[in-house]
CSV table of C-alpha atoms in Angstrom, one decimal:
chain,number,residue,atom,x,y,z
A,1,UNK,CA,15.7,-68.5,-20.6
A,2,UNK,CA,16.2,-67.9,-16.8
A,3,UNK,CA,12.9,-67.1,-14.9
A,4,UNK,CA,12.7,-64.7,-12.3
A,5,UNK,CA,13.1,-66.0,-8.5
A,6,UNK,CA,10.7,-63.0,-7.7
A,7,UNK,CA,7.2,-64.4,-8.0
A,8,UNK,CA,8.7,-67.7,-5.7
A,9,UNK,CA,9.9,-65.2,-3.4
A,10,UNK,CA,6.2,-62.9,-3.4
A,11,UNK,CA,4.6,-66.5,-3.1
A,12,UNK,CA,6.7,-67.1,0.6
A,13,UNK,CA,5.9,-63.6,1.7
A,14,UNK,CA,2.3,-64.4,1.0
A,15,UNK,CA,2.5,-67.7,2.7
A,16,UNK,CA,4.6,-65.9,5.5
A,17,UNK,CA,1.8,-63.1,5.6
A,18,UNK,CA,-0.7,-66.6,5.9
A,19,UNK,CA,0.7,-67.7,9.4
A,20,UNK,CA,1.8,-64.9,10.7
A,21,UNK,CA,-2.1,-64.0,10.8
A,22,UNK,CA,-3.1,-67.3,11.7
A,23,UNK,CA,-0.5,-68.2,14.3
A,24,UNK,CA,-0.6,-64.7,16.1
A,25,UNK,CA,-2.3,-64.5,19.1
A,26,UNK,CA,-3.4,-68.2,18.9
A,27,UNK,CA,-3.9,-68.8,22.5
A,28,UNK,CA,-5.1,-66.1,23.4
A,29,UNK,CA,-8.8,-66.1,23.5
A,30,UNK,CA,-10.4,-68.9,25.7
A,31,UNK,CA,-11.6,-71.9,24.2
A,32,UNK,CA,-15.6,-71.7,23.0
A,33,UNK,CA,-18.8,-73.9,23.7
A,34,UNK,CA,-17.8,-76.3,21.1
A,35,UNK,CA,-13.8,-76.1,20.9
A,36,UNK,CA,-14.4,-77.3,24.9
A,37,UNK,CA,-16.3,-80.3,23.7
A,38,UNK,CA,-14.3,-80.9,20.8
A,39,UNK,CA,-11.2,-80.9,23.4
A,40,UNK,CA,-12.6,-82.8,26.1
A,41,UNK,CA,-13.1,-85.8,23.5
A,42,UNK,CA,-10.1,-85.5,22.7
A,43,UNK,CA,-7.7,-84.8,25.4
A,44,UNK,CA,-6.8,-87.5,28.1
A,45,UNK,CA,-7.4,-91.3,27.6
A,46,UNK,CA,-5.8,-92.9,24.8
A,47,UNK,CA,-6.9,-93.8,21.3
A,48,UNK,CA,-10.3,-95.9,22.0
A,49,UNK,CA,-11.5,-93.2,24.1
A,50,UNK,CA,-11.0,-90.9,21.6
A,51,UNK,CA,-12.8,-93.1,18.8
A,52,UNK,CA,-15.8,-93.7,21.5
A,53,UNK,CA,-16.1,-89.8,21.6
A,54,UNK,CA,-16.7,-89.8,18.0
A,55,UNK,CA,-20.1,-91.0,18.4
A,56,UNK,CA,-20.6,-88.5,21.3
A,57,UNK,CA,-20.4,-85.5,19.6
A,58,UNK,CA,-22.8,-84.0,16.8
A,59,UNK,CA,-21.3,-83.5,14.3
A,60,UNK,CA,-17.7,-85.4,14.6
A,61,UNK,CA,-14.8,-85.2,12.1
A,62,UNK,CA,-12.7,-87.9,12.7
A,63,UNK,CA,-9.7,-87.2,11.0
A,64,UNK,CA,-9.6,-83.8,13.2
A,65,UNK,CA,-10.0,-85.3,16.8
A,66,UNK,CA,-7.7,-88.1,15.9
A,67,UNK,CA,-4.3,-84.9,14.8
A,68,UNK,CA,-6.1,-82.4,17.8
A,69,UNK,CA,-5.4,-85.9,20.0
A,70,UNK,CA,-1.9,-85.7,19.2
A,71,UNK,CA,-1.9,-82.4,19.3
A,72,UNK,CA,-2.6,-81.8,23.1
A,73,UNK,CA,-0.3,-85.5,23.7
A,74,UNK,CA,3.0,-83.1,21.9
A,75,UNK,CA,2.1,-80.0,23.5
A,76,UNK,CA,-0.5,-80.5,26.8
A,77,UNK,CA,-3.7,-79.7,27.0
A,78,UNK,CA,-3.6,-76.1,26.0
A,79,UNK,CA,-5.5,-73.3,23.4
A,80,UNK,CA,-2.6,-73.3,21.5
A,81,UNK,CA,-2.7,-77.2,21.5
A,82,UNK,CA,-5.8,-77.2,20.7
A,83,UNK,CA,-6.1,-74.5,18.1
A,84,UNK,CA,-2.6,-75.5,16.5
A,85,UNK,CA,-3.6,-78.0,13.9
A,86,UNK,CA,-6.2,-75.5,12.7
A,87,UNK,CA,-3.7,-72.8,12.3
A,88,UNK,CA,-1.3,-75.4,10.2
A,89,UNK,CA,-4.5,-77.0,8.1
A,90,UNK,CA,-4.8,-73.1,7.0
A,91,UNK,CA,-1.6,-72.2,6.6
A,92,UNK,CA,-1.6,-75.2,4.5
A,93,UNK,CA,-4.5,-74.6,2.4
A,94,UNK,CA,-2.7,-70.9,1.4
A,95,UNK,CA,-0.3,-72.8,-0.3
A,96,UNK,CA,-2.3,-75.4,-1.8
A,97,UNK,CA,-4.2,-72.8,-3.4
A,98,UNK,CA,-1.2,-71.5,-4.6
A,99,UNK,CA,-0.5,-74.9,-6.4
A,100,UNK,CA,-3.5,-75.6,-7.6
A,101,UNK,CA,-3.4,-71.9,-9.0
A,102,UNK,CA,-0.5,-72.6,-10.6
A,103,UNK,CA,-1.7,-75.1,-13.1
A,104,UNK,CA,-5.0,-73.2,-13.7
A,105,UNK,CA,-4.7,-69.7,-13.6
A,106,UNK,CA,-0.4,-69.4,-13.9
A,107,UNK,CA,2.1,-67.3,-11.7
A,108,UNK,CA,0.0,-64.0,-11.3
A,109,UNK,CA,-3.6,-65.8,-11.0
A,110,UNK,CA,-2.1,-68.3,-8.4
A,111,UNK,CA,-0.6,-65.4,-6.0
A,112,UNK,CA,-3.7,-63.5,-6.4
A,113,UNK,CA,-5.9,-66.2,-5.2
A,114,UNK,CA,-3.0,-66.8,-2.3
A,115,UNK,CA,-2.7,-63.5,-1.6
A,116,UNK,CA,-6.8,-63.2,-1.2
A,117,UNK,CA,-7.0,-66.2,1.1
A,118,UNK,CA,-4.2,-65.6,3.1
A,119,UNK,CA,-6.0,-62.4,4.2
A,120,UNK,CA,-9.4,-63.7,4.0
A,121,UNK,CA,-10.4,-62.8,7.7
A,122,UNK,CA,-13.0,-65.4,7.9
A,123,UNK,CA,-10.3,-68.3,6.9
A,124,UNK,CA,-7.7,-66.4,9.1
A,125,UNK,CA,-10.6,-67.0,11.7
A,126,UNK,CA,-11.4,-70.6,11.1
A,127,UNK,CA,-7.8,-71.3,11.2
A,128,UNK,CA,-7.8,-70.2,15.0
A,129,UNK,CA,-10.6,-72.1,16.1
A,130,UNK,CA,-10.3,-75.5,17.3
A,131,UNK,CA,-12.4,-77.3,14.9
A,132,UNK,CA,-12.2,-78.9,11.5
A,133,UNK,CA,-13.3,-76.0,9.7
A,134,UNK,CA,-9.5,-75.0,7.6
A,135,UNK,CA,-8.9,-78.5,7.2
A,136,UNK,CA,-11.8,-79.0,4.8
A,137,UNK,CA,-11.1,-76.6,2.6
A,138,UNK,CA,-6.7,-78.1,3.3
A,139,UNK,CA,-8.5,-81.3,2.3
A,140,UNK,CA,-10.8,-79.7,-0.3
A,141,UNK,CA,-7.9,-78.2,-1.8
A,142,UNK,CA,-5.6,-81.7,-1.9
């Protein structure tokens, strides 16, 4: 029996929706205070400086700091470079939730869960901030 490719296509459409929502307008807003503090701690200097700055921040997330540091090194210091790691983590979270849903809920349940997360406005908002919020969900799903 040959499985229909429709569920796989629907998953890619859901993932595309999630990516469009998270990447759309990523650099339009200025960085807010917490994002500025983290960007200041991760941009410029080397890895040793970033690790020193981890001790200064109130609620540091070492992995997020390191990823953002490399984002700045690759893309330069900008709103997009500060927020891109969070957006990518948010997109990956949609895919991971689908994968987890396949194991627990089957195809229709997994697709529904992924669609709900893809369009969830709070998750979209956090995936567009240069802070570790969307990374927490991605790591939880992993």
